[in-house]
């Protein structure tokens, strides 16, 4: 029965893609406003087909320009976040060459980052800032890699410079950065627990094809997305201090979601180890 569900999910999603992909390609070429909305429609259909239930706590900012900073556990994050609102992602350059995923990423107008060339960081930050200034909400997985879903890794500050670059030279300009947490809480309506969370997480040396099939056949995921308070950024904002602030808040929100408790603010200046379960696994594979 699970195999039948997986096969039907792939079939229907393929048919939907054959309709929406040409429409999105045309919308991008003609710069039609609907180019922002069509990817969200695809992601919403995908989450319903797979059986992913998303609970939002808090609301996304309506102000623009907007940079969203999130933790990252799986390729499933893309579909979950993409189903919530019109937005685009910032991804590692390797994703552009992936079969199917690369095409979908390009159609969502993803900005690709070559992390092996630090000399390109300023150029990429400018590209992100330009997209933000044009009204696009951009999502940055600030850890720079994916993990096993049980932890939040230290945030990297390099691409957060895009927020201050989007301010430009206009002292009246306002740019917003909003922390967001995504946590996988349940499987088939039952609390997932750390032992089963890697069923969703994609990290280390996991094969993508097998992981995709497992999600399509078993699905039925409960996901919690928490939105933090947007932070107003100006030309004087310290990028590293902003990175630290966002990391602490995303970690607190993720812990709250995993433990199903209220968010507790950090009371110390020391950032705790990235394992908030004593035997959390260290992820080693860069995510999307």
mmCIF file with all atom_site columns, N, CA and C in Angstrom, residues 187-257:
data_model
loop_
_atom_site.group_PDB
_atom_site.id
_atom_site.type_symbol
_atom_site.label_atom_id
_atom_site.label_alt_id
_atom_site.label_comp_id
_atom_site.label_asym_id
_atom_site.label_entity_id
_atom_site.label_seq_id
_atom_site.pdbx_PDB_ins_code
_atom_site.Cartn_x
_atom_site.Cartn_y
_atom_site.Cartn_z
_atom_site.occupancy
_atom_site.B_iso_or_equiv
_atom_site.pdbx_formal_charge
_atom_site.auth_seq_id
_atom_site.auth_comp_id
_atom_site.auth_asym_id
_atom_site.auth_atom_id
_atom_site.pdbx_PDB_model_num
ATOM 1   N N  . UNK A 1 187 ? 5.224  11.939 13.219 1.00 0.00 ? 187 UNK A N  1
ATOM 2   C CA . UNK A 1 187 ? 5.163  10.991 12.108 1.00 0.00 ? 187 UNK A CA 1
ATOM 3   C C  . UNK A 1 187 ? 3.923  10.134 12.305 1.00 0.00 ? 187 UNK A C  1
ATOM 4   N N  . UNK A 1 188 ? 2.991  10.172 11.333 1.00 0.00 ? 188 UNK A N  1
ATOM 5   C CA . UNK A 1 188 ? 1.712  9.485  11.450 1.00 0.00 ? 188 UNK A CA 1
ATOM 6   C C  . UNK A 1 188 ? 0.944  9.914  12.698 1.00 0.00 ? 188 UNK A C  1
ATOM 7   N N  . UNK A 1 189 ? 1.082  11.191 13.061 1.00 0.00 ? 189 UNK A N  1
ATOM 8   C CA . UNK A 1 189 ? 0.342  11.724 14.200 1.00 0.00 ? 189 UNK A CA 1
ATOM 9   C C  . UNK A 1 189 ? 0.943  11.396 15.546 1.00 0.00 ? 189 UNK A C  1
ATOM 10  N N  . UNK A 1 190 ? 2.085  10.715 15.565 1.00 0.00 ? 190 UNK A N  1
ATOM 11  C CA . UNK A 1 190 ? 2.749  10.332 16.814 1.00 0.00 ? 190 UNK A CA 1
ATOM 12  C C  . UNK A 1 190 ? 4.035  11.146 16.955 1.00 0.00 ? 190 UNK A C  1
ATOM 13  N N  . UNK A 1 191 ? 4.346  11.665 18.159 1.00 0.00 ? 191 UNK A N  1
ATOM 14  C CA . UNK A 1 191 ? 5.591  12.411 18.338 1.00 0.00 ? 191 UNK A CA 1
ATOM 15  C C  . UNK A 1 191 ? 6.788  11.641 17.790 1.00 0.00 ? 191 UNK A C  1
ATOM 16  N N  . UNK A 1 192 ? 7.605  12.310 17.015 1.00 0.00 ? 192 UNK A N  1
ATOM 17  C CA . UNK A 1 192 ? 8.663  11.626 16.282 1.00 0.00 ? 192 UNK A CA 1
ATOM 18  C C  . UNK A 1 192 ? 9.821  11.172 17.174 1.00 0.00 ? 192 UNK A C  1
ATOM 19  N N  . UNK A 1 193 ? 10.304 12.048 18.039 1.00 0.00 ? 193 UNK A N  1
ATOM 20  C CA . UNK A 1 193 ? 11.454 11.686 18.868 1.00 0.00 ? 193 UNK A CA 1
ATOM 21  C C  . UNK A 1 193 ? 12.739 11.723 18.062 1.00 0.00 ? 193 UNK A C  1
ATOM 22  N N  . UNK A 1 194 ? 13.870 11.841 18.750 1.00 0.00 ? 194 UNK A N  1
ATOM 23  C CA . UNK A 1 194 ? 15.138 11.999 18.057 1.00 0.00 ? 194 UNK A CA 1
ATOM 24  C C  . UNK A 1 194 ? 15.523 10.771 17.247 1.00 0.00 ? 194 UNK A C  1
ATOM 25  N N  . UNK A 1 195 ? 15.082 9.583  17.649 1.00 0.00 ? 195 UNK A N  1
ATOM 26  C CA . UNK A 1 195 ? 15.471 8.363  16.950 1.00 0.00 ? 195 UNK A CA 1
ATOM 27  C C  . UNK A 1 195 ? 14.880 8.300  15.543 1.00 0.00 ? 195 UNK A C  1
ATOM 28  N N  . UNK A 1 196 ? 13.680 8.867  15.363 1.00 0.00 ? 196 UNK A N  1
ATOM 29  C CA . UNK A 1 196 ? 13.007 8.780  14.068 1.00 0.00 ? 196 UNK A CA 1
ATOM 30  C C  . UNK A 1 196 ? 13.143 10.046 13.231 1.00 0.00 ? 196 UNK A C  1
ATOM 31  N N  . UNK A 1 197 ? 13.705 11.104 13.815 1.00 0.00 ? 197 UNK A N  1
ATOM 32  C CA . UNK A 1 197 ? 13.787 12.358 13.075 1.00 0.00 ? 197 UNK A CA 1
ATOM 33  C C  . UNK A 1 197 ? 14.682 12.264 11.838 1.00 0.00 ? 197 UNK A C  1
ATOM 34  N N  . UNK A 1 198 ? 15.746 11.447 11.853 1.00 0.00 ? 198 UNK A N  1
ATOM 35  C CA . UNK A 1 198 ? 16.536 11.281 10.624 1.00 0.00 ? 198 UNK A CA 1
ATOM 36  C C  . UNK A 1 198 ? 15.758 10.641 9.477  1.00 0.00 ? 198 UNK A C  1
ATOM 37  N N  . UNK A 1 199 ? 14.554 10.129 9.740  1.00 0.00 ? 199 UNK A N  1
ATOM 38  C CA . UNK A 1 199 ? 13.689 9.663  8.651  1.00 0.00 ? 199 UNK A CA 1
ATOM 39  C C  . UNK A 1 199 ? 13.373 10.829 7.708  1.00 0.00 ? 199 UNK A C  1
ATOM 40  N N  . UNK A 1 200 ? 13.333 12.024 8.259  1.00 0.00 ? 200 UNK A N  1
ATOM 41  C CA . UNK A 1 200 ? 13.044 13.221 7.471  1.00 0.00 ? 200 UNK A CA 1
ATOM 42  C C  . UNK A 1 200 ? 14.328 13.939 7.085  1.00 0.00 ? 200 UNK A C  1
ATOM 43  N N  . UNK A 1 201 ? 15.267 14.027 8.017  1.00 0.00 ? 201 UNK A N  1
ATOM 44  C CA . UNK A 1 201 ? 16.507 14.766 7.776  1.00 0.00 ? 201 UNK A CA 1
ATOM 45  C C  . UNK A 1 201 ? 17.325 14.110 6.673  1.00 0.00 ? 201 UNK A C  1
ATOM 46  N N  . UNK A 1 202 ? 18.003 14.937 5.899  1.00 0.00 ? 202 UNK A N  1
ATOM 47  C CA . UNK A 1 202 ? 18.898 14.435 4.846  1.00 0.00 ? 202 UNK A CA 1
ATOM 48  C C  . UNK A 1 202 ? 20.270 15.053 5.057  1.00 0.00 ? 202 UNK A C  1
ATOM 49  N N  . UNK A 1 203 ? 21.229 14.234 5.471  1.00 0.00 ? 203 UNK A N  1
ATOM 50  C CA . UNK A 1 203 ? 22.555 14.732 5.826  1.00 0.00 ? 203 UNK A CA 1
ATOM 51  C C  . UNK A 1 203 ? 23.553 13.593 5.698  1.00 0.00 ? 203 UNK A C  1
ATOM 52  N N  . UNK A 1 204 ? 24.820 13.897 5.931  1.00 0.00 ? 204 UNK A N  1
ATOM 53  C CA . UNK A 1 204 ? 25.847 12.873 5.863  1.00 0.00 ? 204 UNK A CA 1
ATOM 54  C C  . UNK A 1 204 ? 25.946 12.273 4.469  1.00 0.00 ? 204 UNK A C  1
ATOM 55  N N  . UNK A 1 205 ? 25.982 10.943 4.397  1.00 0.00 ? 205 UNK A N  1
ATOM 56  C CA . UNK A 1 205 ? 26.136 10.249 3.118  1.00 0.00 ? 205 UNK A CA 1
ATOM 57  C C  . UNK A 1 205 ? 24.836 9.611  2.641  1.00 0.00 ? 205 UNK A C  1
ATOM 58  N N  . UNK A 1 206 ? 23.713 10.138 3.075  1.00 0.00 ? 206 UNK A N  1
ATOM 59  C CA . UNK A 1 206 ? 22.425 9.568  2.670  1.00 0.00 ? 206 UNK A CA 1
ATOM 60  C C  . UNK A 1 206 ? 22.230 9.702  1.162  1.00 0.00 ? 206 UNK A C  1
ATOM 61  N N  . UNK A 1 207 ? 21.688 8.649  0.546  1.00 0.00 ? 207 UNK A N  1
ATOM 62  C CA . UNK A 1 207 ? 21.363 8.682  -0.876 1.00 0.00 ? 207 UNK A CA 1
ATOM 63  C C  . UNK A 1 207 ? 20.052 9.430  -1.074 1.00 0.00 ? 207 UNK A C  1
ATOM 64  N N  . UNK A 1 208 ? 20.031 10.362 -2.023 1.00 0.00 ? 208 UNK A N  1
ATOM 65  C CA . UNK A 1 208 ? 18.853 11.181 -2.244 1.00 0.00 ? 208 UNK A CA 1
ATOM 66  C C  . UNK A 1 208 ? 17.667 10.365 -2.757 1.00 0.00 ? 208 UNK A C  1
ATOM 67  N N  . UNK A 1 209 ? 17.907 9.467  -3.716 1.00 0.00 ? 209 UNK A N  1
ATOM 68  C CA . UNK A 1 209 ? 16.814 8.701  -4.314 1.00 0.00 ? 209 UNK A CA 1
ATOM 69  C C  . UNK A 1 209 ? 16.071 7.878  -3.266 1.00 0.00 ? 209 UNK A C  1
ATOM 70  N N  . UNK A 1 210 ? 16.821 7.179  -2.427 1.00 0.00 ? 210 UNK A N  1
ATOM 71  C CA . UNK A 1 210 ? 16.199 6.366  -1.385 1.00 0.00 ? 210 UNK A CA 1
ATOM 72  C C  . UNK A 1 210 ? 15.448 7.210  -0.366 1.00 0.00 ? 210 UNK A C  1
ATOM 73  N N  . UNK A 1 211 ? 16.006 8.374  -0.062 1.00 0.00 ? 211 UNK A N  1
ATOM 74  C CA . UNK A 1 211 ? 15.365 9.260  0.900  1.00 0.00 ? 211 UNK A CA 1
ATOM 75  C C  . UNK A 1 211 ? 14.066 9.822  0.329  1.00 0.00 ? 211 UNK A C  1
ATOM 76  N N  . UNK A 1 212 ? 14.098 10.196 -0.944 1.00 0.00 ? 212 UNK A N  1
ATOM 77  C CA . UNK A 1 212 ? 12.892 10.685 -1.614 1.00 0.00 ? 212 UNK A CA 1
ATOM 78  C C  . UNK A 1 212 ? 11.778 9.636  -1.570 1.00 0.00 ? 212 UNK A C  1
ATOM 79  N N  . UNK A 1 213 ? 12.127 8.402  -1.911 1.00 0.00 ? 213 UNK A N  1
ATOM 80  C CA . UNK A 1 213 ? 11.131 7.322  -1.953 1.00 0.00 ? 213 UNK A CA 1
ATOM 81  C C  . UNK A 1 213 ? 10.551 7.070  -0.562 1.00 0.00 ? 213 UNK A C  1
ATOM 82  N N  . UNK A 1 214 ? 11.396 7.139  0.460  1.00 0.00 ? 214 UNK A N  1
ATOM 83  C CA . UNK A 1 214 ? 10.913 6.925  1.827  1.00 0.00 ? 214 UNK A CA 1
ATOM 84  C C  . UNK A 1 214 ? 9.902  7.987  2.231  1.00 0.00 ? 214 UNK A C  1
ATOM 85  N N  . UNK A 1 215 ? 10.156 9.232  1.844  1.00 0.00 ? 215 UNK A N  1
ATOM 86  C CA . UNK A 1 215 ? 9.223  10.309 2.163  1.00 0.00 ? 215 UNK A CA 1
ATOM 87  C C  . UNK A 1 215 ? 7.922  10.143 1.386  1.00 0.00 ? 215 UNK A C  1
ATOM 88  N N  . UNK A 1 216 ? 8.027  9.802  0.109  1.00 0.00 ? 216 UNK A N  1
ATOM 89  C CA . UNK A 1 216 ? 6.828  9.651  -0.725 1.00 0.00 ? 216 UNK A CA 1
ATOM 90  C C  . UNK A 1 216 ? 5.953  8.478  -0.270 1.00 0.00 ? 216 UNK A C  1
ATOM 91  N N  . UNK A 1 217 ? 6.574  7.420  0.213  1.00 0.00 ? 217 UNK A N  1
ATOM 92  C CA . UNK A 1 217 ? 5.794  6.245  0.600  1.00 0.00 ? 217 UNK A CA 1
ATOM 93  C C  . UNK A 1 217 ? 5.249  6.337  2.018  1.00 0.00 ? 217 UNK A C  1
ATOM 94  N N  . UNK A 1 218 ? 6.009  6.991  2.907  1.00 0.00 ? 218 UNK A N  1
ATOM 95  C CA . UNK A 1 218 ? 5.575  7.026  4.309  1.00 0.00 ? 218 UNK A CA 1
ATOM 96  C C  . UNK A 1 218 ? 4.987  8.365  4.722  1.00 0.00 ? 218 UNK A C  1
ATOM 97  N N  . UNK A 1 219 ? 5.559  9.468  4.244  1.00 0.00 ? 219 UNK A N  1
ATOM 98  C CA . UNK A 1 219 ? 4.982  10.800 4.449  1.00 0.00 ? 219 UNK A CA 1
ATOM 99  C C  . UNK A 1 219 ? 4.370  11.031 5.816  1.00 0.00 ? 219 UNK A C  1
ATOM 100 N N  . UNK A 1 220 ? 3.165  11.609 5.827  1.00 0.00 ? 220 UNK A N  1
ATOM 101 C CA . UNK A 1 220 ? 2.402  11.868 7.059  1.00 0.00 ? 220 UNK A CA 1
ATOM 102 C C  . UNK A 1 220 ? 3.264  12.552 8.121  1.00 0.00 ? 220 UNK A C  1
ATOM 103 N N  . UNK A 1 221 ? 3.851  13.688 7.764  1.00 0.00 ? 221 UNK A N  1
ATOM 104 C CA . UNK A 1 221 ? 4.735  14.411 8.672  1.00 0.00 ? 221 UNK A CA 1
ATOM 105 C C  . UNK A 1 221 ? 4.021  15.605 9.296  1.00 0.00 ? 221 UNK A C  1
ATOM 106 N N  . UNK A 1 222 ? 4.340  15.865 10.565 1.00 0.00 ? 222 UNK A N  1
ATOM 107 C CA . UNK A 1 222 ? 3.867  17.067 11.246 1.00 0.00 ? 222 UNK A CA 1
ATOM 108 C C  . UNK A 1 222 ? 5.068  17.994 11.431 1.00 0.00 ? 222 UNK A C  1
ATOM 109 N N  . UNK A 1 223 ? 4.953  19.185 10.883 1.00 0.00 ? 223 UNK A N  1
ATOM 110 C CA . UNK A 1 223 ? 6.057  20.150 10.899 1.00 0.00 ? 223 UNK A CA 1
ATOM 111 C C  . UNK A 1 223 ? 5.617  21.430 11.587 1.00 0.00 ? 223 UNK A C  1
ATOM 112 N N  . UNK A 1 224 ? 6.489  21.973 12.415 1.00 0.00 ? 224 UNK A N  1
ATOM 113 C CA . UNK A 1 224 ? 6.209  23.243 13.085 1.00 0.00 ? 224 UNK A CA 1
ATOM 114 C C  . UNK A 1 224 ? 7.172  24.296 12.548 1.00 0.00 ? 224 UNK A C  1
ATOM 115 N N  . UNK A 1 225 ? 6.602  25.376 12.055 1.00 0.00 ? 225 UNK A N  1
ATOM 116 C CA . UNK A 1 225 ? 7.398  26.519 11.592 1.00 0.00 ? 225 UNK A CA 1
ATOM 117 C C  . UNK A 1 225 ? 7.121  27.684 12.531 1.00 0.00 ? 225 UNK A C  1
ATOM 118 N N  . UNK A 1 226 ? 8.168  28.186 13.160 1.00 0.00 ? 226 UNK A N  1
ATOM 119 C CA . UNK A 1 226 ? 8.039  29.327 14.069 1.00 0.00 ? 226 UNK A CA 1
ATOM 120 C C  . UNK A 1 226 ? 8.707  30.557 13.449 1.00 0.00 ? 226 UNK A C  1
ATOM 121 N N  . UNK A 1 227 ? 7.984  31.659 13.495 1.00 0.00 ? 227 UNK A N  1
ATOM 122 C CA . UNK A 1 227 ? 8.517  32.932 13.013 1.00 0.00 ? 227 UNK A CA 1
ATOM 123 C C  . UNK A 1 227 ? 8.902  33.801 14.211 1.00 0.00 ? 227 UNK A C  1
ATOM 124 N N  . UNK A 1 228 ? 10.144 34.284 14.201 1.00 0.00 ? 228 UNK A N  1
ATOM 125 C CA . UNK A 1 228 ? 10.576 35.211 15.238 1.00 0.00 ? 228 UNK A CA 1
ATOM 126 C C  . UNK A 1 228 ? 10.236 36.637 14.855 1.00 0.00 ? 228 UNK A C  1
ATOM 127 N N  . UNK A 1 229 ? 10.569 37.563 15.735 1.00 0.00 ? 229 UNK A N  1
ATOM 128 C CA . UNK A 1 229 ? 10.316 38.976 15.469 1.00 0.00 ? 229 UNK A CA 1
ATOM 129 C C  . UNK A 1 229 ? 11.325 39.502 14.438 1.00 0.00 ? 229 UNK A C  1
ATOM 130 N N  . UNK A 1 230 ? 10.855 40.216 13.421 1.00 0.00 ? 230 UNK A N  1
ATOM 131 C CA . UNK A 1 230 ? 11.769 40.789 12.422 1.00 0.00 ? 230 UNK A CA 1
ATOM 132 C C  . UNK A 1 230 ? 12.724 41.793 13.065 1.00 0.00 ? 230 UNK A C  1
ATOM 133 N N  . UNK A 1 231 ? 13.944 41.812 12.574 1.00 0.00 ? 231 UNK A N  1
ATOM 134 C CA . UNK A 1 231 ? 14.968 42.735 13.069 1.00 0.00 ? 231 UNK A CA 1
ATOM 135 C C  . UNK A 1 231 ? 15.210 43.797 12.006 1.00 0.00 ? 231 UNK A C  1
ATOM 136 N N  . UNK A 1 232 ? 15.136 45.057 12.408 1.00 0.00 ? 232 UNK A N  1
ATOM 137 C CA . UNK A 1 232 ? 15.377 46.162 11.483 1.00 0.00 ? 232 UNK A CA 1
ATOM 138 C C  . UNK A 1 232 ? 16.882 46.375 11.332 1.00 0.00 ? 232 UNK A C  1
ATOM 139 N N  . UNK A 1 233 ? 17.332 46.398 10.089 1.00 0.00 ? 233 UNK A N  1
ATOM 140 C CA . UNK A 1 233 ? 18.759 46.518 9.790  1.00 0.00 ? 233 UNK A CA 1
ATOM 141 C C  . UNK A 1 233 ? 19.020 47.852 9.100  1.00 0.00 ? 233 UNK A C  1
ATOM 142 N N  . UNK A 1 234 ? 20.128 48.501 9.498  1.00 0.00 ? 234 UNK A N  1
ATOM 143 C CA . UNK A 1 234 ? 20.546 49.717 8.801  1.00 0.00 ? 234 UNK A CA 1
ATOM 144 C C  . UNK A 1 234 ? 22.019 49.605 8.439  1.00 0.00 ? 234 UNK A C  1
ATOM 145 N N  . UNK A 1 235 ? 22.578 50.677 7.922  1.00 0.00 ? 235 UNK A N  1
ATOM 146 C CA . UNK A 1 235 ? 23.973 50.628 7.460  1.00 0.00 ? 235 UNK A CA 1
ATOM 147 C C  . UNK A 1 235 ? 24.965 50.411 8.586  1.00 0.00 ? 235 UNK A C  1
ATOM 148 N N  . UNK A 1 236 ? 24.569 50.737 9.816  1.00 0.00 ? 236 UNK A N  1
ATOM 149 C CA . UNK A 1 236 ? 25.484 50.619 10.955 1.00 0.00 ? 236 UNK A CA 1
ATOM 150 C C  . UNK A 1 236 ? 25.373 49.268 11.666 1.00 0.00 ? 236 UNK A C  1
ATOM 151 N N  . UNK A 1 237 ? 24.477 48.406 11.225 1.00 0.00 ? 237 UNK A N  1
ATOM 152 C CA . UNK A 1 237 ? 24.278 47.113 11.896 1.00 0.00 ? 237 UNK A CA 1
ATOM 153 C C  . UNK A 1 237 ? 25.532 46.257 11.812 1.00 0.00 ? 237 UNK A C  1
ATOM 154 N N  . UNK A 1 238 ? 25.943 45.719 12.946 1.00 0.00 ? 238 UNK A N  1
ATOM 155 C CA . UNK A 1 238 ? 27.099 44.821 13.000 1.00 0.00 ? 238 UNK A CA 1
ATOM 156 C C  . UNK A 1 238 ? 26.671 43.432 12.526 1.00 0.00 ? 238 UNK A C  1
ATOM 157 N N  . UNK A 1 239 ? 27.247 42.978 11.432 1.00 0.00 ? 239 UNK A N  1
ATOM 158 C CA . UNK A 1 239 ? 26.836 41.714 10.808 1.00 0.00 ? 239 UNK A CA 1
ATOM 159 C C  . UNK A 1 239 ? 27.028 40.525 11.740 1.00 0.00 ? 239 UNK A C  1
ATOM 160 N N  . UNK A 1 240 ? 28.140 40.475 12.445 1.00 0.00 ? 240 UNK A N  1
ATOM 161 C CA . UNK A 1 240 ? 28.413 39.338 13.319 1.00 0.00 ? 240 UNK A CA 1
ATOM 162 C C  . UNK A 1 240 ? 27.501 39.337 14.539 1.00 0.00 ? 240 UNK A C  1
ATOM 163 N N  . UNK A 1 241 ? 27.238 40.513 15.077 1.00 0.00 ? 241 UNK A N  1
ATOM 164 C CA . UNK A 1 241 ? 26.316 40.593 16.215 1.00 0.00 ? 241 UNK A CA 1
ATOM 165 C C  . UNK A 1 241 ? 24.908 40.185 15.784 1.00 0.00 ? 241 UNK A C  1
ATOM 166 N N  . UNK A 1 242 ? 24.513 40.593 14.584 1.00 0.00 ? 242 UNK A N  1
ATOM 167 C CA . UNK A 1 242 ? 23.205 40.206 14.047 1.00 0.00 ? 242 UNK A CA 1
ATOM 168 C C  . UNK A 1 242 ? 23.136 38.695 13.864 1.00 0.00 ? 242 UNK A C  1
ATOM 169 N N  . UNK A 1 243 ? 24.211 38.106 13.346 1.00 0.00 ? 243 UNK A N  1
ATOM 170 C CA . UNK A 1 243 ? 24.259 36.654 13.141 1.00 0.00 ? 243 UNK A CA 1
ATOM 171 C C  . UNK A 1 243 ? 24.079 35.919 14.454 1.00 0.00 ? 243 UNK A C  1
ATOM 172 N N  . UNK A 1 244 ? 24.771 36.378 15.486 1.00 0.00 ? 244 UNK A N  1
ATOM 173 C CA . UNK A 1 244 ? 24.674 35.754 16.805 1.00 0.00 ? 244 UNK A CA 1
ATOM 174 C C  . UNK A 1 244 ? 23.250 35.855 17.355 1.00 0.00 ? 244 UNK A C  1
ATOM 175 N N  . UNK A 1 245 ? 22.646 37.021 17.220 1.00 0.00 ? 245 UNK A N  1
ATOM 176 C CA . UNK A 1 245 ? 21.285 37.238 17.712 1.00 0.00 ? 245 UNK A CA 1
ATOM 177 C C  . UNK A 1 245 ? 20.301 36.289 17.020 1.00 0.00 ? 245 UNK A C  1
ATOM 178 N N  . UNK A 1 246 ? 20.429 36.159 15.707 1.00 0.00 ? 246 UNK A N  1
ATOM 179 C CA . UNK A 1 246 ? 19.530 35.293 14.945 1.00 0.00 ? 246 UNK A CA 1
ATOM 180 C C  . UNK A 1 246 ? 19.737 33.826 15.302 1.00 0.00 ? 246 UNK A C  1
ATOM 181 N N  . UNK A 1 247 ? 20.990 33.435 15.463 1.00 0.00 ? 247 UNK A N  1
ATOM 182 C CA . UNK A 1 247 ? 21.296 32.042 15.809 1.00 0.00 ? 247 UNK A CA 1
ATOM 183 C C  . UNK A 1 247 ? 20.678 31.652 17.151 1.00 0.00 ? 247 UNK A C  1
ATOM 184 N N  . UNK A 1 248 ? 20.849 32.512 18.139 1.00 0.00 ? 248 UNK A N  1
ATOM 185 C CA . UNK A 1 248 ? 20.308 32.238 19.467 1.00 0.00 ? 248 UNK A CA 1
ATOM 186 C C  . UNK A 1 248 ? 18.793 32.097 19.418 1.00 0.00 ? 248 UNK A C  1
ATOM 187 N N  . UNK A 1 249 ? 18.139 32.978 18.658 1.00 0.00 ? 249 UNK A N  1
ATOM 188 C CA . UNK A 1 249 ? 16.676 32.934 18.597 1.00 0.00 ? 249 UNK A CA 1
ATOM 189 C C  . UNK A 1 249 ? 16.180 31.702 17.847 1.00 0.00 ? 249 UNK A C  1
ATOM 190 N N  . UNK A 1 250 ? 16.823 31.366 16.736 1.00 0.00 ? 250 UNK A N  1
ATOM 191 C CA . UNK A 1 250 ? 16.403 30.180 15.975 1.00 0.00 ? 250 UNK A CA 1
ATOM 192 C C  . UNK A 1 250 ? 16.628 28.918 16.792 1.00 0.00 ? 250 UNK A C  1
ATOM 193 N N  . UNK A 1 251 ? 17.734 28.871 17.530 1.00 0.00 ? 251 UNK A N  1
ATOM 194 C CA . UNK A 1 251 ? 17.990 27.701 18.375 1.00 0.00 ? 251 UNK A CA 1
ATOM 195 C C  . UNK A 1 251 ? 16.911 27.573 19.447 1.00 0.00 ? 251 UNK A C  1
ATOM 196 N N  . UNK A 1 252 ? 16.559 28.677 20.082 1.00 0.00 ? 252 UNK A N  1
ATOM 197 C CA . UNK A 1 252 ? 15.541 28.654 21.140 1.00 0.00 ? 252 UNK A CA 1
ATOM 198 C C  . UNK A 1 252 ? 14.190 28.205 20.577 1.00 0.00 ? 252 UNK A C  1
ATOM 199 N N  . UNK A 1 253 ? 13.831 28.699 19.389 1.00 0.00 ? 253 UNK A N  1
ATOM 200 C CA . UNK A 1 253 ? 12.560 28.315 18.793 1.00 0.00 ? 253 UNK A CA 1
ATOM 201 C C  . UNK A 1 253 ? 12.553 26.846 18.398 1.00 0.00 ? 253 UNK A C  1
ATOM 202 N N  . UNK A 1 254 ? 13.674 26.349 17.902 1.00 0.00 ? 254 UNK A N  1
ATOM 203 C CA . UNK A 1 254 ? 13.755 24.947 17.484 1.00 0.00 ? 254 UNK A CA 1
ATOM 204 C C  . UNK A 1 254 ? 13.656 24.012 18.682 1.00 0.00 ? 254 UNK A C  1
ATOM 205 N N  . UNK A 1 255 ? 14.360 24.347 19.764 1.00 0.00 ? 255 UNK A N  1
ATOM 206 C CA . UNK A 1 255 ? 14.271 23.546 20.988 1.00 0.00 ? 255 UNK A CA 1
ATOM 207 C C  . UNK A 1 255 ? 12.831 23.504 21.483 1.00 0.00 ? 255 UNK A C  1
ATOM 208 N N  . UNK A 1 256 ? 12.176 24.667 21.471 1.00 0.00 ? 256 UNK A N  1
ATOM 209 C CA . UNK A 1 256 ? 10.788 24.736 21.934 1.00 0.00 ? 256 UNK A CA 1
ATOM 210 C C  . UNK A 1 256 ? 9.882  23.843 21.096 1.00 0.00 ? 256 UNK A C  1
ATOM 211 N N  . UNK A 1 257 ? 10.087 23.835 19.781 1.00 0.00 ? 257 UNK A N  1
ATOM 212 C CA . UNK A 1 257 ? 9.253  23.016 18.901 1.00 0.00 ? 257 UNK A CA 1
ATOM 213 C C  . UNK A 1 257 ? 9.511  21.532 19.111 1.00 0.00 ? 257 UNK A C  1
#
